[in-house]
Amino acid sequence: MGYQQTIDAVTRYFLSQGSNAADAAAQAVAWVGQTLQKQVNLLAYIDVFWSLAIIGALMIPVALPVRPIDLSAPAKGH
């Protein structure tokens, strides 16, 4: 369903709920914009989740060769 078809369908819905033609058209555009913004926010959240998952997965092989620290050994330094 295309953008214009969606606007037309939502405009008809708002007309059936008692809005006049100008208000129904404005409400339809606002509703579609709000719905689109919610979808964009969800997709952005999913992208961030996947990015962090990949970074976390890459950290595991990087951390494996790190030697454990012997806390009972005397301190080294100056």
Short mmCIF file of the N, C-alpha and C atoms (twelve columns), coordinates in Angstrom:
data_MODEL
# 
_entry.id   MODEL 
# 
loop_
_atom_site.group_PDB 
_atom_site.id 
_atom_site.type_symbol 
_atom_site.label_atom_id 
_atom_site.label_alt_id 
_atom_site.label_comp_id 
_atom_site.label_asym_id 
_atom_site.label_seq_id 
_atom_site.Cartn_x 
_atom_site.Cartn_y 
_atom_site.Cartn_z 
_atom_site.pdbx_PDB_model_num 
ATOM 1   N N  . MET A 1  0.851   -1.173  0.000  1 
ATOM 2   C CA . MET A 1  0.000   0.000   0.000  1 
ATOM 3   C C  . MET A 1  0.893   1.231   0.000  1 
ATOM 4   N N  . GLY A 2  0.669   2.128   -0.936 1 
ATOM 5   C CA . GLY A 2  1.504   3.303   -1.071 1 
ATOM 6   C C  . GLY A 2  1.140   4.398   -0.090 1 
ATOM 7   N N  . TYR A 3  2.018   5.375   -0.031 1 
ATOM 8   C CA . TYR A 3  1.841   6.498   0.896  1 
ATOM 9   C C  . TYR A 3  0.515   7.208   0.635  1 
ATOM 10  N N  . GLN A 4  0.253   7.535   -0.621 1 
ATOM 11  C CA . GLN A 4  -0.975  8.287   -0.937 1 
ATOM 12  C C  . GLN A 4  -2.222  7.462   -0.631 1 
ATOM 13  N N  . GLN A 5  -2.168  6.173   -0.897 1 
ATOM 14  C CA . GLN A 5  -3.301  5.306   -0.572 1 
ATOM 15  C C  . GLN A 5  -3.542  5.264   0.934  1 
ATOM 16  N N  . THR A 6  -2.465  5.218   1.695  1 
ATOM 17  C CA . THR A 6  -2.589  5.201   3.153  1 
ATOM 18  C C  . THR A 6  -3.185  6.507   3.651  1 
ATOM 19  N N  . ILE A 7  -2.683  7.633   3.109  1 
ATOM 20  C CA . ILE A 7  -3.229  8.944   3.493  1 
ATOM 21  C C  . ILE A 7  -4.723  9.002   3.177  1 
ATOM 22  N N  . ASP A 8  -5.115  8.533   1.997  1 
ATOM 23  C CA . ASP A 8  -6.529  8.544   1.605  1 
ATOM 24  C C  . ASP A 8  -7.374  7.681   2.543  1 
ATOM 25  N N  . ALA A 9  -6.876  6.500   2.866  1 
ATOM 26  C CA . ALA A 9  -7.627  5.597   3.741  1 
ATOM 27  C C  . ALA A 9  -7.774  6.185   5.141  1 
ATOM 28  N N  . VAL A 10 -6.704  6.755   5.663  1 
ATOM 29  C CA . VAL A 10 -6.762  7.332   7.012  1 
ATOM 30  C C  . VAL A 10 -7.619  8.595   7.007  1 
ATOM 31  N N  . THR A 11 -7.555  9.366   5.939  1 
ATOM 32  C CA . THR A 11 -8.418  10.546  5.825  1 
ATOM 33  C C  . THR A 11 -9.884  10.123  5.848  1 
ATOM 34  N N  . ARG A 12 -10.218 9.074   5.108  1 
ATOM 35  C CA . ARG A 12 -11.600 8.575   5.127  1 
ATOM 36  C C  . ARG A 12 -12.000 8.116   6.527  1 
ATOM 37  N N  . TYR A 13 -11.063 7.500   7.234  1 
ATOM 38  C CA . TYR A 13 -11.355 7.072   8.611  1 
ATOM 39  C C  . TYR A 13 -11.676 8.277   9.490  1 
ATOM 40  N N  . PHE A 14 -10.831 9.314   9.406  1 
ATOM 41  C CA . PHE A 14 -11.080 10.497  10.240 1 
ATOM 42  C C  . PHE A 14 -12.357 11.214  9.816  1 
ATOM 43  N N  . LEU A 15 -12.690 11.175  8.531  1 
ATOM 44  C CA . LEU A 15 -13.969 11.745  8.070  1 
ATOM 45  C C  . LEU A 15 -15.146 10.978  8.672  1 
ATOM 46  N N  . SER A 16 -15.001 9.658   8.736  1 
ATOM 47  C CA . SER A 16 -16.087 8.845   9.296  1 
ATOM 48  C C  . SER A 16 -16.235 9.058   10.799 1 
ATOM 49  N N  . GLN A 17 -15.186 9.571   11.438 1 
ATOM 50  C CA . GLN A 17 -15.240 9.840   12.871 1 
ATOM 51  C C  . GLN A 17 -15.766 11.233  13.183 1 
ATOM 52  N N  . GLY A 18 -16.102 12.009  12.138 1 
ATOM 53  C CA . GLY A 18 -16.731 13.299  12.360 1 
ATOM 54  C C  . GLY A 18 -15.869 14.518  12.083 1 
ATOM 55  N N  . SER A 19 -14.642 14.340  11.624 1 
ATOM 56  C CA . SER A 19 -13.788 15.487  11.306 1 
ATOM 57  C C  . SER A 19 -14.205 16.077  9.964  1 
ATOM 58  N N  . ASN A 20 -13.965 17.389  9.776  1 
ATOM 59  C CA . ASN A 20 -14.216 17.963  8.450  1 
ATOM 60  C C  . ASN A 20 -13.055 17.585  7.527  1 
ATOM 61  N N  . ALA A 21 -13.173 17.896  6.241  1 
ATOM 62  C CA . ALA A 21 -12.207 17.421  5.240  1 
ATOM 63  C C  . ALA A 21 -10.797 17.946  5.512  1 
ATOM 64  N N  . ALA A 22 -10.675 19.228  5.852  1 
ATOM 65  C CA . ALA A 22 -9.346  19.799  6.075  1 
ATOM 66  C C  . ALA A 22 -8.696  19.200  7.321  1 
ATOM 67  N N  . ASP A 23 -9.478  19.085  8.393  1 
ATOM 68  C CA . ASP A 23 -8.926  18.496  9.619  1 
ATOM 69  C C  . ASP A 23 -8.581  17.024  9.424  1 
ATOM 70  N N  . ALA A 24 -9.432  16.305  8.704  1 
ATOM 71  C CA . ALA A 24 -9.180  14.876  8.472  1 
ATOM 72  C C  . ALA A 24 -7.892  14.673  7.682  1 
ATOM 73  N N  . ALA A 25 -7.653  15.515  6.677  1 
ATOM 74  C CA . ALA A 25 -6.422  15.395  5.886  1 
ATOM 75  C C  . ALA A 25 -5.200  15.692  6.746  1 
ATOM 76  N N  . ALA A 26 -5.289  16.736  7.580  1 
ATOM 77  C CA . ALA A 26 -4.166  17.085  8.454  1 
ATOM 78  C C  . ALA A 26 -3.923  15.984  9.485  1 
ATOM 79  N N  . GLN A 27 -4.995  15.455  10.046 1 
ATOM 80  C CA . GLN A 27 -4.851  14.367  11.020 1 
ATOM 81  C C  . GLN A 27 -4.249  13.126  10.373 1 
ATOM 82  N N  . ALA A 28 -4.633  12.861  9.129  1 
ATOM 83  C CA . ALA A 28 -4.101  11.687  8.429  1 
ATOM 84  C C  . ALA A 28 -2.598  11.821  8.211  1 
ATOM 85  N N  . VAL A 29 -2.160  12.983  7.770  1 
ATOM 86  C CA . VAL A 29 -0.722  13.197  7.557  1 
ATOM 87  C C  . VAL A 29 0.025   13.087  8.878  1 
ATOM 88  N N  . ALA A 30 -0.534  13.671  9.930  1 
ATOM 89  C CA . ALA A 30 0.111   13.597  11.243 1 
ATOM 90  C C  . ALA A 30 0.179   12.157  11.744 1 
ATOM 91  N N  . TRP A 31 -0.905  11.405  11.557 1 
ATOM 92  C CA . TRP A 31 -0.933  10.015  12.012 1 
ATOM 93  C C  . TRP A 31 0.095   9.178   11.264 1 
ATOM 94  N N  . VAL A 32 0.161   9.348   9.940  1 
ATOM 95  C CA . VAL A 32 1.132   8.589   9.141  1 
ATOM 96  C C  . VAL A 32 2.560   8.978   9.544  1 
ATOM 97  N N  . GLY A 33 2.789   10.267  9.763  1 
ATOM 98  C CA . GLY A 33 4.115   10.721  10.191 1 
ATOM 99  C C  . GLY A 33 4.511   10.148  11.537 1 
ATOM 100 N N  . GLN A 34 3.557   10.112  12.464 1 
ATOM 101 C CA . GLN A 34 3.835   9.560   13.791 1 
ATOM 102 C C  . GLN A 34 4.122   8.059   13.701 1 
ATOM 103 N N  . THR A 35 3.346   7.353   12.898 1 
ATOM 104 C CA . THR A 35 3.561   5.921   12.717 1 
ATOM 105 C C  . THR A 35 4.924   5.648   12.077 1 
ATOM 106 N N  . LEU A 36 5.264   6.439   11.086 1 
ATOM 107 C CA . LEU A 36 6.563   6.291   10.427 1 
ATOM 108 C C  . LEU A 36 7.702   6.560   11.404 1 
ATOM 109 N N  . GLN A 37 7.551   7.578   12.253 1 
ATOM 110 C CA . GLN A 37 8.598   7.895   13.235 1 
ATOM 111 C C  . GLN A 37 8.778   6.743   14.228 1 
ATOM 112 N N  . LYS A 38 7.688   6.120   14.633 1 
ATOM 113 C CA . LYS A 38 7.793   4.973   15.542 1 
ATOM 114 C C  . LYS A 38 8.556   3.826   14.888 1 
ATOM 115 N N  . GLN A 39 8.281   3.584   13.604 1 
ATOM 116 C CA . GLN A 39 8.979   2.517   12.891 1 
ATOM 117 C C  . GLN A 39 10.463  2.836   12.740 1 
ATOM 118 N N  . VAL A 40 10.774  4.092   12.442 1 
ATOM 119 C CA . VAL A 40 12.173  4.505   12.301 1 
ATOM 120 C C  . VAL A 40 12.907  4.332   13.621 1 
ATOM 121 N N  . ASN A 41 12.266  4.711   14.723 1 
ATOM 122 C CA . ASN A 41 12.895  4.558   16.037 1 
ATOM 123 C C  . ASN A 41 13.165  3.093   16.354 1 
ATOM 124 N N  . LEU A 42 12.214  2.221   16.029 1 
ATOM 125 C CA . LEU A 42 12.407  0.798   16.287 1 
ATOM 126 C C  . LEU A 42 13.546  0.237   15.451 1 
ATOM 127 N N  . LEU A 43 13.599  0.591   14.177 1 
ATOM 128 C CA . LEU A 43 14.668  0.092   13.310 1 
ATOM 129 C C  . LEU A 43 16.038  0.608   13.758 1 
ATOM 130 N N  . ALA A 44 16.089  1.858   14.211 1 
ATOM 131 C CA . ALA A 44 17.356  2.401   14.720 1 
ATOM 132 C C  . ALA A 44 17.790  1.646   15.973 1 
ATOM 133 N N  . TYR A 45 16.838  1.338   16.847 1 
ATOM 134 C CA . TYR A 45 17.148  0.587   18.055 1 
ATOM 135 C C  . TYR A 45 17.690  -0.794  17.696 1 
ATOM 136 N N  . ILE A 46 17.070  -1.438  16.723 1 
ATOM 137 C CA . ILE A 46 17.529  -2.767  16.293 1 
ATOM 138 C C  . ILE A 46 18.942  -2.675  15.715 1 
ATOM 139 N N  . ASP A 47 19.226  -1.624  14.934 1 
ATOM 140 C CA . ASP A 47 20.569  -1.441  14.376 1 
ATOM 141 C C  . ASP A 47 21.607  -1.280  15.479 1 
ATOM 142 N N  . VAL A 48 21.283  -0.502  16.501 1 
ATOM 143 C CA . VAL A 48 22.217  -0.313  17.616 1 
ATOM 144 C C  . VAL A 48 22.423  -1.631  18.357 1 
ATOM 145 N N  . PHE A 49 21.347  -2.366  18.582 1 
ATOM 146 C CA . PHE A 49 21.459  -3.659  19.259 1 
ATOM 147 C C  . PHE A 49 22.397  -4.589  18.500 1 
ATOM 148 N N  . TRP A 50 22.212  -4.686  17.162 1 
ATOM 149 C CA . TRP A 50 23.068  -5.568  16.366 1 
ATOM 150 C C  . TRP A 50 24.515  -5.092  16.378 1 
ATOM 151 N N  . SER A 51 24.724  -3.779  16.305 1 
ATOM 152 C CA . SER A 51 26.092  -3.244  16.341 1 
ATOM 153 C C  . SER A 51 26.779  -3.615  17.652 1 
ATOM 154 N N  . LEU A 52 26.075  -3.436  18.765 1 
ATOM 155 C CA . LEU A 52 26.662  -3.787  20.061 1 
ATOM 156 C C  . LEU A 52 26.878  -5.291  20.194 1 
ATOM 157 N N  . ALA A 53 25.997  -6.079  19.613 1 
ATOM 158 C CA . ALA A 53 26.175  -7.534  19.648 1 
ATOM 159 C C  . ALA A 53 27.416  -7.942  18.873 1 
ATOM 160 N N  . ILE A 54 27.639  -7.328  17.726 1 
ATOM 161 C CA . ILE A 54 28.830  -7.644  16.926 1 
ATOM 162 C C  . ILE A 54 30.093  -7.210  17.657 1 
ATOM 163 N N  . ILE A 55 30.075  -6.019  18.241 1 
ATOM 164 C CA . ILE A 55 31.242  -5.548  19.002 1 
ATOM 165 C C  . ILE A 55 31.522  -6.484  20.172 1 
ATOM 166 N N  . GLY A 56 30.463  -6.894  20.869 1 
ATOM 167 C CA . GLY A 56 30.635  -7.826  21.981 1 
ATOM 168 C C  . GLY A 56 31.198  -9.157  21.531 1 
ATOM 169 N N  . ALA A 57 30.721  -9.644  20.390 1 
ATOM 170 C CA . ALA A 57 31.233  -10.916 19.871 1 
ATOM 171 C C  . ALA A 57 32.693  -10.793 19.453 1 
ATOM 172 N N  . LEU A 58 33.092  -9.651  18.926 1 
ATOM 173 C CA . LEU A 58 34.490  -9.456  18.534 1 
ATOM 174 C C  . LEU A 58 35.404  -9.309  19.746 1 
ATOM 175 N N  . MET A 59 34.866  -8.874  20.875 1 
ATOM 176 C CA . MET A 59 35.692  -8.703  22.068 1 
ATOM 177 C C  . MET A 59 36.101  -10.039 22.686 1 
ATOM 178 N N  . ILE A 60 35.330  -11.078 22.464 1 
ATOM 179 C CA . ILE A 60 35.650  -12.381 23.068 1 
ATOM 180 C C  . ILE A 60 36.982  -12.920 22.548 1 
ATOM 181 N N  . PRO A 61 37.224  -12.998 21.226 1 
ATOM 182 C CA . PRO A 61 38.534  -13.498 20.791 1 
ATOM 183 C C  . PRO A 61 39.677  -12.544 21.133 1 
ATOM 184 N N  . VAL A 62 39.385  -11.277 21.261 1 
ATOM 185 C CA . VAL A 62 40.428  -10.324 21.644 1 
ATOM 186 C C  . VAL A 62 40.813  -10.534 23.104 1 
ATOM 187 N N  . ALA A 63 39.850  -10.874 23.955 1 
ATOM 188 C CA . ALA A 63 40.119  -11.029 25.383 1 
ATOM 189 C C  . ALA A 63 40.748  -12.377 25.734 1 
ATOM 190 N N  . LEU A 64 40.601  -13.375 24.874 1 
ATOM 191 C CA . LEU A 64 41.119  -14.706 25.206 1 
ATOM 192 C C  . LEU A 64 42.637  -14.753 25.413 1 
ATOM 193 N N  . PRO A 65 43.450  -14.067 24.608 1 
ATOM 194 C CA . PRO A 65 44.903  -14.181 24.827 1 
ATOM 195 C C  . PRO A 65 45.428  -13.368 26.013 1 
ATOM 196 N N  . VAL A 66 44.617  -12.611 26.674 1 
ATOM 197 C CA . VAL A 66 45.077  -11.804 27.806 1 
ATOM 198 C C  . VAL A 66 45.425  -12.740 28.963 1 
ATOM 199 N N  . ARG A 67 46.620  -12.548 29.532 1 
ATOM 200 C CA . ARG A 67 47.061  -13.401 30.628 1 
ATOM 201 C C  . ARG A 67 46.371  -13.002 31.922 1 
ATOM 202 N N  . PRO A 68 46.065  -13.953 32.773 1 
ATOM 203 C CA . PRO A 68 45.466  -13.610 34.069 1 
ATOM 204 C C  . PRO A 68 46.489  -12.914 34.959 1 
ATOM 205 N N  . ILE A 69 46.024  -12.078 35.836 1 
ATOM 206 C CA . ILE A 69 46.898  -11.325 36.753 1 
ATOM 207 C C  . ILE A 69 47.017  -12.105 38.053 1 
ATOM 208 N N  . ASP A 70 48.262  -12.289 38.512 1 
ATOM 209 C CA . ASP A 70 48.516  -12.957 39.783 1 
ATOM 210 C C  . ASP A 70 48.461  -11.918 40.884 1 
ATOM 211 N N  . LEU A 71 47.367  -11.906 41.649 1 
ATOM 212 C CA . LEU A 71 47.192  -10.894 42.690 1 
ATOM 213 C C  . LEU A 71 48.045  -11.164 43.925 1 
ATOM 214 N N  . SER A 72 48.562  -12.385 44.082 1 
ATOM 215 C CA . SER A 72 49.411  -12.694 45.236 1 
ATOM 216 C C  . SER A 72 50.867  -12.294 45.015 1 
ATOM 217 N N  . ALA A 73 51.243  -11.937 43.807 1 
ATOM 218 C CA . ALA A 73 52.630  -11.545 43.514 1 
ATOM 219 C C  . ALA A 73 52.872  -10.133 44.044 1 
ATOM 220 N N  . PRO A 74 54.134  -9.831  44.386 1 
ATOM 221 C CA . PRO A 74 54.452  -8.476  44.851 1 
ATOM 222 C C  . PRO A 74 54.245  -7.447  43.726 1 
ATOM 223 N N  . ALA A 75 53.963  -6.248  44.124 1 
ATOM 224 C CA . ALA A 75 53.712  -5.176  43.169 1 
ATOM 225 C C  . ALA A 75 54.983  -4.836  42.422 1 
ATOM 226 N N  . LYS A 76 54.858  -4.591  41.140 1 
ATOM 227 C CA . LYS A 76 55.986  -4.181  40.309 1 
ATOM 228 C C  . LYS A 76 55.831  -2.697  40.031 1 
ATOM 229 N N  . GLY A 77 56.885  -1.984  39.959 1 
ATOM 230 C CA . GLY A 77 56.794  -0.558  39.645 1 
ATOM 231 C C  . GLY A 77 58.078  0.140   39.989 1 
ATOM 232 N N  . HIS A 78 58.002  1.409   40.234 1 
ATOM 233 C CA . HIS A 78 59.190  2.229   40.464 1 
ATOM 234 C C  . HIS A 78 59.736  1.998   41.834 1 
# 
